[in-house]
Amino acid sequence: MFDFEKLEVYKKAKAFNKEVLGLMKNTKSIDVVTKNQLRRASLSIVLNIAEGTGRFSKADKRHFYIMSRGSAFECVALFDVMKDETILNEEEFSQFYSKADELSRMLFKMIGNLN
């Protein structure tokens, strides 16, 4: 088993990505550019956590966790735009926002522990 597979943040990031993919599959009104960007951003959260755990120096680990957190922020911005365009309703937006916020907080702690 790889170290990242044991992390709760990794498991939550994978579940978040799966929910984002489900949203895109079930919502036909999302344009291709937004779908692609959201798919890439949500997957980037997962991949940067994994890559960060494979690094040896604290600075390298920190860099990838920062990138992962930035991708969570990117997802939130996309959800906000989708809400404004009435692609997401308020409840859907709040659910995705809450999960992204939780990931962001977990990553923030991981980053802080590497200082």
CSV table of N, CA and C in Angstrom, one decimal:
chain,number,residue,atom,x,y,z
A,1,MET,N,0.8,-1.2,0.0
A,1,MET,CA,0.0,0.0,0.0
A,1,MET,C,0.9,1.2,0.0
A,2,PHE,N,0.5,2.2,-0.8
A,2,PHE,CA,1.3,3.5,-0.9
A,2,PHE,C,0.8,4.4,0.3
A,3,ASP,N,1.7,5.2,0.8
A,3,ASP,CA,1.4,6.1,1.9
A,3,ASP,C,0.1,6.9,1.7
A,4,PHE,N,0.0,7.5,0.5
A,4,PHE,CA,-1.2,8.4,0.3
A,4,PHE,C,-2.5,7.7,0.4
A,5,GLU,N,-2.5,6.4,0.2
A,5,GLU,CA,-3.8,5.6,0.3
A,5,GLU,C,-4.3,5.5,1.7
A,6,LYS,N,-3.4,5.8,2.7
A,6,LYS,CA,-3.8,5.7,4.1
A,6,LYS,C,-4.4,7.0,4.6
A,7,LEU,N,-4.2,8.1,3.8
A,7,LEU,CA,-4.6,9.4,4.3
A,7,LEU,C,-6.1,9.7,4.1
A,8,GLU,N,-6.7,10.2,5.2
A,8,GLU,CA,-8.1,10.5,5.1
A,8,GLU,C,-8.4,11.6,4.0
A,9,VAL,N,-7.5,12.5,3.9
A,9,VAL,CA,-7.7,13.6,2.9
A,9,VAL,C,-7.7,13.0,1.5
A,10,TYR,N,-6.9,12.0,1.3
A,10,TYR,CA,-6.8,11.4,0.0
A,10,TYR,C,-8.2,10.7,-0.3
A,11,LYS,N,-8.7,10.0,0.7
A,11,LYS,CA,-9.9,9.2,0.5
A,11,LYS,C,-11.1,10.2,0.3
A,12,LYS,N,-11.1,11.3,1.0
A,12,LYS,CA,-12.1,12.3,0.8
A,12,LYS,C,-12.0,13.0,-0.6
A,13,ALA,N,-10.8,13.3,-1.0
A,13,ALA,CA,-10.5,13.9,-2.3
A,13,ALA,C,-11.0,13.0,-3.4
A,14,LYS,N,-10.8,11.7,-3.3
A,14,LYS,CA,-11.3,10.7,-4.3
A,14,LYS,C,-12.8,10.7,-4.3
A,15,ALA,N,-13.4,10.7,-3.2
A,15,ALA,CA,-14.9,10.7,-3.1
A,15,ALA,C,-15.5,12.0,-3.7
A,16,PHE,N,-14.8,13.1,-3.4
A,16,PHE,CA,-15.2,14.4,-4.0
A,16,PHE,C,-15.1,14.4,-5.5
A,17,ASN,N,-14.0,13.9,-6.0
A,17,ASN,CA,-13.8,13.7,-7.5
A,17,ASN,C,-14.9,12.9,-8.1
A,18,LYS,N,-15.3,11.8,-7.4
A,18,LYS,CA,-16.3,10.9,-7.9
A,18,LYS,C,-17.7,11.7,-8.0
A,19,GLU,N,-17.9,12.5,-7.0
A,19,GLU,CA,-19.2,13.2,-7.0
A,19,GLU,C,-19.2,14.3,-8.1
A,20,VAL,N,-18.1,14.9,-8.3
A,20,VAL,CA,-18.0,15.9,-9.4
A,20,VAL,C,-18.2,15.2,-10.7
A,21,LEU,N,-17.6,14.0,-10.9
A,21,LEU,CA,-17.8,13.3,-12.2
A,21,LEU,C,-19.3,12.9,-12.3
A,22,GLY,N,-20.0,12.6,-11.3
A,22,GLY,CA,-21.4,12.2,-11.3
A,22,GLY,C,-22.2,13.5,-11.7
A,23,LEU,N,-21.8,14.6,-11.1
A,23,LEU,CA,-22.5,15.9,-11.5
A,23,LEU,C,-22.4,16.1,-13.0
A,24,MET,N,-21.3,16.0,-13.5
A,24,MET,CA,-21.0,16.3,-14.9
A,24,MET,C,-21.8,15.3,-15.8
A,25,LYS,N,-21.8,14.1,-15.4
A,25,LYS,CA,-22.5,13.0,-16.1
A,25,LYS,C,-24.1,13.3,-16.2
A,26,ASN,N,-24.6,13.8,-15.0
A,26,ASN,CA,-26.0,13.9,-14.9
A,26,ASN,C,-26.6,15.3,-15.2
A,27,THR,N,-25.6,16.3,-15.5
A,27,THR,CA,-26.1,17.6,-15.8
A,27,THR,C,-25.6,18.0,-17.2
A,28,LYS,N,-26.6,18.0,-18.1
A,28,LYS,CA,-26.3,18.2,-19.6
A,28,LYS,C,-26.0,19.6,-19.9
A,29,SER,N,-26.4,20.6,-19.0
A,29,SER,CA,-26.3,22.0,-19.4
A,29,SER,C,-24.9,22.6,-19.1
A,30,ILE,N,-23.9,21.8,-18.7
A,30,ILE,CA,-22.6,22.2,-18.4
A,30,ILE,C,-21.8,22.2,-19.8
A,31,ASP,N,-21.3,23.4,-20.1
A,31,ASP,CA,-20.5,23.4,-21.4
A,31,ASP,C,-19.2,22.6,-21.3
A,32,VAL,N,-18.7,22.3,-22.5
A,32,VAL,CA,-17.5,21.5,-22.6
A,32,VAL,C,-16.3,22.1,-21.9
A,33,VAL,N,-16.1,23.3,-22.0
A,33,VAL,CA,-14.9,24.0,-21.4
A,33,VAL,C,-15.0,23.9,-19.8
A,34,THR,N,-16.2,24.2,-19.3
A,34,THR,CA,-16.4,24.1,-17.8
A,34,THR,C,-16.2,22.7,-17.4
A,35,LYS,N,-16.8,21.7,-18.1
A,35,LYS,CA,-16.7,20.3,-17.7
A,35,LYS,C,-15.2,19.9,-17.7
A,36,ASN,N,-14.5,20.3,-18.7
A,36,ASN,CA,-13.1,19.9,-18.8
A,36,ASN,C,-12.3,20.5,-17.6
A,37,GLN,N,-12.5,21.8,-17.3
A,37,GLN,CA,-11.8,22.5,-16.3
A,37,GLN,C,-12.1,21.9,-14.9
A,38,LEU,N,-13.4,21.6,-14.7
A,38,LEU,CA,-13.8,21.1,-13.4
A,38,LEU,C,-13.3,19.6,-13.2
A,39,ARG,N,-13.3,18.9,-14.3
A,39,ARG,CA,-12.8,17.5,-14.2
A,39,ARG,C,-11.3,17.5,-13.9
A,40,ARG,N,-10.6,18.4,-14.5
A,40,ARG,CA,-9.2,18.5,-14.3
A,40,ARG,C,-8.8,19.0,-12.9
A,41,ALA,N,-9.6,20.0,-12.4
A,41,ALA,CA,-9.3,20.6,-11.1
A,41,ALA,C,-9.6,19.6,-10.0
A,42,SER,N,-10.7,18.9,-10.1
A,42,SER,CA,-11.1,17.9,-9.0
A,42,SER,C,-10.1,16.7,-9.0
A,43,LEU,N,-9.7,16.3,-10.2
A,43,LEU,CA,-8.7,15.2,-10.3
A,43,LEU,C,-7.3,15.7,-9.8
A,44,SER,N,-7.0,16.9,-10.0
A,44,SER,CA,-5.7,17.5,-9.6
A,44,SER,C,-5.6,17.5,-8.0
A,45,ILE,N,-6.7,17.6,-7.3
A,45,ILE,CA,-6.7,17.6,-5.9
A,45,ILE,C,-6.1,16.2,-5.5
A,46,VAL,N,-6.7,15.2,-6.0
A,46,VAL,CA,-6.3,13.8,-5.7
A,46,VAL,C,-4.8,13.5,-6.1
A,47,LEU,N,-4.5,13.9,-7.3
A,47,LEU,CA,-3.2,13.6,-7.8
A,47,LEU,C,-2.0,14.3,-7.1
A,48,ASN,N,-2.3,15.5,-6.8
A,48,ASN,CA,-1.2,16.3,-6.1
A,48,ASN,C,-1.0,15.8,-4.6
A,49,ILE,N,-2.1,15.3,-4.0
A,49,ILE,CA,-1.9,14.7,-2.7
A,49,ILE,C,-1.0,13.5,-2.8
A,50,ALA,N,-1.3,12.6,-3.8
A,50,ALA,CA,-0.5,11.4,-4.0
A,50,ALA,C,0.9,11.8,-4.3
A,51,GLU,N,1.1,12.7,-5.2
A,51,GLU,CA,2.5,13.0,-5.6
A,51,GLU,C,3.3,13.6,-4.5
A,52,GLY,N,2.6,14.5,-3.7
A,52,GLY,CA,3.2,15.1,-2.5
A,52,GLY,C,3.8,14.1,-1.5
A,53,THR,N,3.0,13.0,-1.3
A,53,THR,CA,3.4,12.0,-0.3
A,53,THR,C,4.7,11.3,-0.8
A,54,GLY,N,4.9,11.3,-2.1
A,54,GLY,CA,6.1,10.6,-2.6
A,54,GLY,C,7.3,11.4,-2.6
A,55,ARG,N,7.2,12.6,-2.2
A,55,ARG,CA,8.4,13.5,-2.2
A,55,ARG,C,9.2,13.3,-0.9
A,56,PHE,N,10.5,13.6,-0.9
A,56,PHE,CA,11.3,13.4,0.3
A,56,PHE,C,11.4,14.6,1.2
A,57,SER,N,11.5,15.8,0.5
A,57,SER,CA,11.7,17.0,1.4
A,57,SER,C,10.4,17.6,1.7
A,58,LYS,N,10.4,18.2,2.9
A,58,LYS,CA,9.2,18.9,3.4
A,58,LYS,C,8.8,20.0,2.4
A,59,ALA,N,9.7,20.7,1.8
A,59,ALA,CA,9.4,21.7,0.8
A,59,ALA,C,8.7,21.2,-0.4
A,60,ASP,N,9.2,20.0,-0.9
A,60,ASP,CA,8.5,19.4,-2.1
A,60,ASP,C,7.1,18.9,-1.7
A,61,LYS,N,7.0,18.3,-0.6
A,61,LYS,CA,5.7,17.8,-0.1
A,61,LYS,C,4.7,19.0,0.0
A,62,ARG,N,5.2,20.1,0.6
A,62,ARG,CA,4.4,21.3,0.8
A,62,ARG,C,3.9,21.9,-0.5
A,63,HIS,N,4.8,21.9,-1.5
A,63,HIS,CA,4.5,22.4,-2.8
A,63,HIS,C,3.3,21.7,-3.4
A,64,PHE,N,3.3,20.4,-3.3
A,64,PHE,CA,2.2,19.6,-3.9
A,64,PHE,C,0.9,19.7,-3.1
A,65,TYR,N,1.0,19.9,-1.8
A,65,TYR,CA,-0.2,20.1,-1.0
A,65,TYR,C,-0.8,21.4,-1.3
A,66,ILE,N,0.1,22.4,-1.5
A,66,ILE,CA,-0.4,23.8,-1.9
A,66,ILE,C,-1.1,23.7,-3.2
A,67,MET,N,-0.6,23.0,-4.2
A,67,MET,CA,-1.2,22.9,-5.5
A,67,MET,C,-2.5,22.2,-5.4
A,68,SER,N,-2.6,21.2,-4.5
A,68,SER,CA,-3.9,20.4,-4.3
A,68,SER,C,-4.9,21.4,-3.7
A,69,ARG,N,-4.5,22.2,-2.8
A,69,ARG,CA,-5.4,23.1,-2.2
A,69,ARG,C,-5.9,24.2,-3.2
A,70,GLY,N,-5.0,24.6,-4.0
A,70,GLY,CA,-5.4,25.6,-5.1
A,70,GLY,C,-6.4,25.0,-6.0
A,71,SER,N,-6.3,23.7,-6.3
A,71,SER,CA,-7.3,23.0,-7.2
A,71,SER,C,-8.6,23.0,-6.5
A,72,ALA,N,-8.7,22.8,-5.2
A,72,ALA,CA,-9.9,22.8,-4.5
A,72,ALA,C,-10.6,24.2,-4.6
A,73,PHE,N,-9.8,25.3,-4.5
A,73,PHE,CA,-10.3,26.6,-4.6
A,73,PHE,C,-10.8,26.8,-6.1
A,74,GLU,N,-10.1,26.3,-7.0
A,74,GLU,CA,-10.6,26.4,-8.4
A,74,GLU,C,-11.9,25.7,-8.6
A,75,CYS,N,-12.1,24.6,-8.0
A,75,CYS,CA,-13.4,23.9,-8.0
A,75,CYS,C,-14.5,24.8,-7.5
A,76,VAL,N,-14.2,25.4,-6.3
A,76,VAL,CA,-15.2,26.3,-5.7
A,76,VAL,C,-15.6,27.5,-6.6
A,77,ALA,N,-14.6,28.0,-7.3
A,77,ALA,CA,-14.9,29.1,-8.2
A,77,ALA,C,-15.7,28.7,-9.3
A,78,LEU,N,-15.5,27.5,-9.8
A,78,LEU,CA,-16.3,26.9,-10.9
A,78,LEU,C,-17.7,26.7,-10.5
A,79,PHE,N,-17.9,26.1,-9.2
A,79,PHE,CA,-19.2,25.9,-8.7
A,79,PHE,C,-20.0,27.2,-8.6
A,80,ASP,N,-19.3,28.3,-8.1
A,80,ASP,CA,-19.9,29.6,-8.0
A,80,ASP,C,-20.4,30.1,-9.3
A,81,VAL,N,-19.6,30.0,-10.3
A,81,VAL,CA,-20.0,30.4,-11.7
A,81,VAL,C,-21.2,29.6,-12.1
A,82,MET,N,-21.1,28.3,-11.9
A,82,MET,CA,-22.2,27.4,-12.3
A,82,MET,C,-23.5,27.7,-11.6
A,83,LYS,N,-23.4,28.2,-10.3
A,83,LYS,CA,-24.6,28.6,-9.5
A,83,LYS,C,-25.1,29.9,-10.2
A,84,ASP,N,-24.3,30.8,-10.5
A,84,ASP,CA,-24.7,32.1,-11.1
A,84,ASP,C,-25.4,31.8,-12.5
A,85,GLU,N,-25.0,30.8,-13.2
A,85,GLU,CA,-25.6,30.5,-14.4
A,85,GLU,C,-26.8,29.5,-14.3
A,86,THR,N,-27.2,29.3,-13.1
A,86,THR,CA,-28.3,28.4,-12.7
A,86,THR,C,-28.1,27.0,-13.2
A,87,ILE,N,-26.9,26.6,-13.3
A,87,ILE,CA,-26.6,25.1,-13.6
A,87,ILE,C,-26.7,24.3,-12.3
A,88,LEU,N,-26.2,25.0,-11.2
A,88,LEU,CA,-26.3,24.4,-9.9
A,88,LEU,C,-27.4,25.2,-9.1
A,89,ASN,N,-28.2,24.5,-8.3
A,89,ASN,CA,-29.0,25.2,-7.4
A,89,ASN,C,-28.3,25.5,-6.1
A,90,GLU,N,-28.9,26.2,-5.2
A,90,GLU,CA,-28.2,26.6,-4.0
A,90,GLU,C,-27.8,25.4,-3.1
A,91,GLU,N,-28.7,24.4,-3.1
A,91,GLU,CA,-28.4,23.2,-2.3
A,91,GLU,C,-27.2,22.5,-2.8
A,92,GLU,N,-27.2,22.3,-4.1
A,92,GLU,CA,-26.1,21.6,-4.8
A,92,GLU,C,-24.8,22.3,-4.6
A,93,PHE,N,-24.8,23.6,-4.8
A,93,PHE,CA,-23.7,24.5,-4.5
A,93,PHE,C,-23.1,24.3,-3.1
A,94,SER,N,-24.0,24.4,-2.1
A,94,SER,CA,-23.6,24.3,-0.7
A,94,SER,C,-23.0,23.0,-0.4
A,95,GLN,N,-23.5,21.9,-1.0
A,95,GLN,CA,-22.9,20.6,-0.7
A,95,GLN,C,-21.5,20.5,-1.3
A,96,PHE,N,-21.3,20.9,-2.5
A,96,PHE,CA,-20.0,20.9,-3.1
A,96,PHE,C,-19.0,21.8,-2.4
A,97,TYR,N,-19.5,23.0,-2.0
A,97,TYR,CA,-18.7,24.0,-1.3
A,97,TYR,C,-18.3,23.5,0.0
A,98,SER,N,-19.1,22.8,0.8
A,98,SER,CA,-18.8,22.3,2.1
A,98,SER,C,-17.7,21.2,2.0
A,99,LYS,N,-17.8,20.4,1.0
A,99,LYS,CA,-16.8,19.3,0.8
A,99,LYS,C,-15.5,19.9,0.4
A,100,ALA,N,-15.5,20.8,-0.5
A,100,ALA,CA,-14.2,21.5,-0.9
A,100,ALA,C,-13.6,22.2,0.3
A,101,ASP,N,-14.4,22.9,1.1
A,101,ASP,CA,-13.9,23.6,2.3
A,101,ASP,C,-13.3,22.6,3.2
A,102,GLU,N,-13.9,21.4,3.4
A,102,GLU,CA,-13.3,20.4,4.3
A,102,GLU,C,-11.9,20.0,3.8
A,103,LEU,N,-11.8,19.7,2.5
A,103,LEU,CA,-10.6,19.3,1.9
A,103,LEU,C,-9.5,20.4,2.1
A,104,SER,N,-9.9,21.7,1.8
A,104,SER,CA,-9.0,22.8,2.0
A,104,SER,C,-8.5,22.9,3.4
A,105,ARG,N,-9.3,22.7,4.4
A,105,ARG,CA,-8.9,22.8,5.8
A,105,ARG,C,-7.9,21.7,6.1
A,106,MET,N,-8.2,20.5,5.6
A,106,MET,CA,-7.3,19.4,5.9
A,106,MET,C,-6.0,19.6,5.3
A,107,LEU,N,-6.0,20.1,4.0
A,107,LEU,CA,-4.7,20.4,3.3
A,107,LEU,C,-3.9,21.5,4.0
A,108,PHE,N,-4.7,22.5,4.5
A,108,PHE,CA,-4.0,23.6,5.2
A,108,PHE,C,-3.3,23.1,6.4
A,109,LYS,N,-3.9,22.2,7.2
A,109,LYS,CA,-3.2,21.6,8.3
A,109,LYS,C,-1.9,20.8,7.9
A,110,MET,N,-2.1,20.1,6.8
A,110,MET,CA,-0.9,19.3,6.4
A,110,MET,C,0.2,20.2,6.0
A,111,ILE,N,-0.1,21.3,5.3
A,111,ILE,CA,0.9,22.3,4.9
A,111,ILE,C,1.5,22.9,6.1
A,112,GLY,N,0.7,23.3,7.1
A,112,GLY,CA,1.2,23.9,8.3
A,112,GLY,C,2.1,23.0,9.1
A,113,ASN,N,1.9,21.7,9.0
A,113,ASN,CA,2.7,20.8,9.7
A,113,ASN,C,4.1,20.6,9.1
A,114,LEU,N,4.2,21.1,7.9
A,114,LEU,CA,5.5,20.9,7.2
A,114,LEU,C,6.4,22.2,7.3
A,115,ASN,N,5.9,23.2,8.0
A,115,ASN,CA,6.7,24.4,8.2
A,115,ASN,C,7.7,24.2,9.2
